[in-house]
mmCIF file of C-alpha atoms in Angstrom:
data_model
loop_
_atom_site.group_PDB
_atom_site.id
_atom_site.type_symbol
_atom_site.label_atom_id
_atom_site.label_comp_id
_atom_site.label_asym_id
_atom_site.label_seq_id
_atom_site.Cartn_x
_atom_site.Cartn_y
_atom_site.Cartn_z
ATOM 1 C CA UNK A 1 17.342 101.122 106.698
ATOM 2 C CA UNK A 2 20.765 102.219 106.069
ATOM 3 C CA UNK A 3 20.167 105.532 104.374
ATOM 4 C CA UNK A 4 16.622 106.790 104.413
ATOM 5 C CA UNK A 5 16.876 109.686 102.063
ATOM 6 C CA UNK A 6 17.404 109.514 98.348
ATOM 7 C CA UNK A 7 21.016 110.336 97.562
ATOM 8 C CA UNK A 8 21.521 112.280 94.450
ATOM 9 C CA UNK A 9 24.895 112.804 92.810
ATOM 10 C CA UNK A 10 25.110 116.389 94.003
ATOM 11 C CA UNK A 11 24.378 115.284 97.576
ATOM 12 C CA UNK A 12 27.136 112.681 97.421
ATOM 13 C CA UNK A 13 29.582 115.215 95.968
ATOM 14 C CA UNK A 14 28.799 117.712 98.679
ATOM 15 C CA UNK A 15 29.176 115.094 101.390
ATOM 16 C CA UNK A 16 32.516 113.983 99.902
ATOM 17 C CA UNK A 17 33.797 117.559 99.700
ATOM 18 C CA UNK A 18 32.701 118.231 103.281
ATOM 19 C CA UNK A 19 34.447 115.055 104.477
ATOM 20 C CA UNK A 20 37.657 116.019 102.646
ATOM 21 C CA UNK A 21 37.512 119.523 104.121
ATOM 22 C CA UNK A 22 36.960 118.089 107.593
ATOM 23 C CA UNK A 23 39.938 115.711 107.155
ATOM 24 C CA UNK A 24 42.144 118.562 105.908
ATOM 25 C CA UNK A 25 41.143 120.790 108.832
ATOM 26 C CA UNK A 26 41.787 117.945 111.304
ATOM 27 C CA UNK A 27 45.225 117.363 109.734
ATOM 28 C CA UNK A 28 46.081 121.057 109.940
ATOM 29 C CA UNK A 29 45.045 121.334 113.582
ATOM 30 C CA UNK A 30 46.952 118.159 114.468
ATOM 31 C CA UNK A 31 50.000 119.468 112.645
ATOM 32 C CA UNK A 32 49.955 122.831 114.459
ATOM 33 C CA UNK A 33 49.319 121.087 117.778
ATOM 34 C CA UNK A 34 52.262 118.741 117.229
ATOM 35 C CA UNK A 35 54.629 121.437 115.982
ATOM 36 C CA UNK A 36 56.322 122.143 119.352
ATOM 37 C CA UNK A 37 57.021 118.448 119.839
ATOM 38 C CA UNK A 38 58.245 118.208 116.245
ATOM 39 C CA UNK A 39 60.569 121.141 116.828
ATOM 40 C CA UNK A 40 61.812 119.533 120.036
ATOM 41 C CA UNK A 41 62.383 116.215 118.251
ATOM 42 C CA UNK A 42 64.162 117.978 115.405
ATOM 43 C CA UNK A 43 66.384 119.848 117.867
ATOM 44 C CA UNK A 44 67.113 116.553 119.645
ATOM 45 C CA UNK A 45 67.988 114.891 116.327
ATOM 46 C CA UNK A 46 70.285 117.772 115.439
ATOM 47 C CA UNK A 47 71.990 117.508 118.841
ATOM 48 C CA UNK A 48 72.449 113.761 118.357
ATOM 49 C CA UNK A 49 73.816 114.333 114.845
ATOM 50 C CA UNK A 50 76.218 116.977 116.182
ATOM 51 C CA UNK A 51 77.436 114.634 118.918
ATOM 52 C CA UNK A 52 77.815 111.840 116.354
ATOM 53 C CA UNK A 53 79.881 114.127 114.114
ATOM 54 C CA UNK A 54 82.095 115.135 117.065
ATOM 55 C CA UNK A 55 82.695 111.469 117.915
ATOM 56 C CA UNK A 56 83.541 110.734 114.261
ATOM 57 C CA UNK A 57 86.019 113.627 114.188
ATOM 58 C CA UNK A 58 87.559 112.402 117.447
ATOM 59 C CA UNK A 59 87.933 108.881 116.014
ATOM 60 C CA UNK A 60 89.572 110.302 112.888
ATOM 61 C CA UNK A 61 91.930 112.416 115.009
ATOM 62 C CA UNK A 62 92.892 109.379 117.106
ATOM 63 C CA UNK A 63 93.458 107.315 113.950
ATOM 64 C CA UNK A 64 95.599 110.068 112.469
ATOM 65 C CA UNK A 65 97.678 110.362 115.658
ATOM 66 C CA UNK A 66 98.104 106.583 115.770
ATOM 67 C CA UNK A 67 99.207 106.425 112.143
ATOM 68 C CA UNK A 68 101.653 109.294 112.706
ATOM 69 C CA UNK A 69 103.013 107.499 115.770
ATOM 70 C CA UNK A 70 103.438 104.295 113.772
ATOM 71 C CA UNK A 71 105.205 106.183 110.989
ATOM 72 C CA UNK A 72 107.599 107.836 113.447
ATOM 73 C CA UNK A 73 108.240 104.498 115.180
ATOM 74 C CA UNK A 74 108.943 102.857 111.829
ATOM 75 C CA UNK A 75 111.299 105.706 110.895
ATOM 76 C CA UNK A 76 113.082 105.403 114.250
ATOM 77 C CA UNK A 77 113.417 101.634 113.846
ATOM 78 C CA UNK A 78 114.722 102.059 110.326
ATOM 79 C CA UNK A 79 117.228 104.674 111.508
ATOM 80 C CA UNK A 80 118.318 102.375 114.345
ATOM 81 C CA UNK A 81 118.725 99.471 111.929
ATOM 82 C CA UNK A 82 120.722 101.664 109.540
ATOM 83 C CA UNK A 83 122.930 102.857 112.410
ATOM 84 C CA UNK A 84 123.465 99.273 113.586
ATOM 85 C CA UNK A 85 124.328 98.161 110.052
ATOM 86 C CA UNK A 86 126.691 101.119 109.681
ATOM 87 C CA UNK A 87 128.345 100.326 113.032
ATOM 88 C CA UNK A 88 128.697 96.672 112.065
ATOM 89 C CA UNK A 89 130.239 97.618 108.721
ATOM 90 C CA UNK A 90 132.642 100.027 110.415
ATOM 91 C CA UNK A 91 133.617 97.380 112.995
ATOM 92 C CA UNK A 92 134.183 94.823 110.232
ATOM 93 C CA UNK A 93 136.303 97.331 108.285
ATOM 94 C CA UNK A 94 138.296 98.136 111.437
ATOM 95 C CA UNK A 95 138.900 94.415 112.101
ATOM 96 C CA UNK A 96 140.004 93.929 108.512
ATOM 97 C CA UNK A 97 142.379 96.917 108.721
ATOM 98 C CA UNK A 98 143.803 95.623 112.020
ATOM 99 C CA UNK A 99 144.326 92.182 110.490
ATOM 100 C CA UNK A 100 146.059 93.708 107.480
ATOM 101 C CA UNK A 101 148.205 95.889 109.754
ATOM 102 C CA UNK A 102 149.205 92.815 111.821
ATOM 103 C CA UNK A 103 150.068 90.880 108.657
ATOM 104 C CA UNK A 104 152.181 93.793 107.405
ATOM 105 C CA UNK A 105 153.909 94.109 110.805
ATOM 106 C CA UNK A 106 154.555 90.354 110.914
ATOM 107 C CA UNK A 107 155.944 90.449 107.384
ATOM 108 C CA UNK A 108 158.157 93.411 108.302
ATOM 109 C CA UNK A 109 159.347 91.578 111.443
ATOM 110 C CA UNK A 110 160.135 88.449 109.398
ATOM 111 C CA UNK A 111 162.032 90.505 106.859
ATOM 112 C CA UNK A 112 163.979 92.250 109.643
ATOM 113 C CA UNK A 113 164.786 88.887 111.221
ATOM 114 C CA UNK A 114 165.872 87.489 107.845
ATOM 115 C CA UNK A 115 168.002 90.562 107.159
ATOM 116 C CA UNK A 116 169.604 90.267 110.629
ATOM 117 C CA UNK A 117 170.435 86.591 110.047
ATOM 118 C CA UNK A 118 171.808 87.409 106.624
ATOM 119 C CA UNK A 119 173.940 90.211 108.097
ATOM 120 C CA UNK A 120 175.196 87.852 110.842
ATOM 121 C CA UNK A 121 176.072 85.196 108.278
ATOM 122 C CA UNK A 122 177.907 87.747 106.136
ATOM 123 C CA UNK A 123 179.709 89.016 109.225
ATOM 124 C CA UNK A 124 180.820 85.458 110.081
ATOM 125 C CA UNK A 125 182.032 84.851 106.549
ATOM 126 C CA UNK A 126 184.029 88.000 106.411
#
């Protein structure tokens, strides 16, 4: 026989309430017994989260330094390219001025030679 006595509704209710109370008391005692380990686990989790945050900040700092370095390198390269272009332009202008000066000097020399020949011819005729 499974249950020898006659179970009335009130008996079943009482048994159910007692079982619930026993479960609640067991849960409470287990919770208080596990509280030090829970606190230790929570402290460990917080330490891990803190370390994770520090690593994230370090990665961000490294990324920021790298981007700043790239920006300064790009600015330096651009300045160097501008200086090279400026130097090339100045050299080209100087070559052009020298060529013009040589042409003017050659023209002046030709005119002087022509004037000398003309003066010699006039001197011979006179």
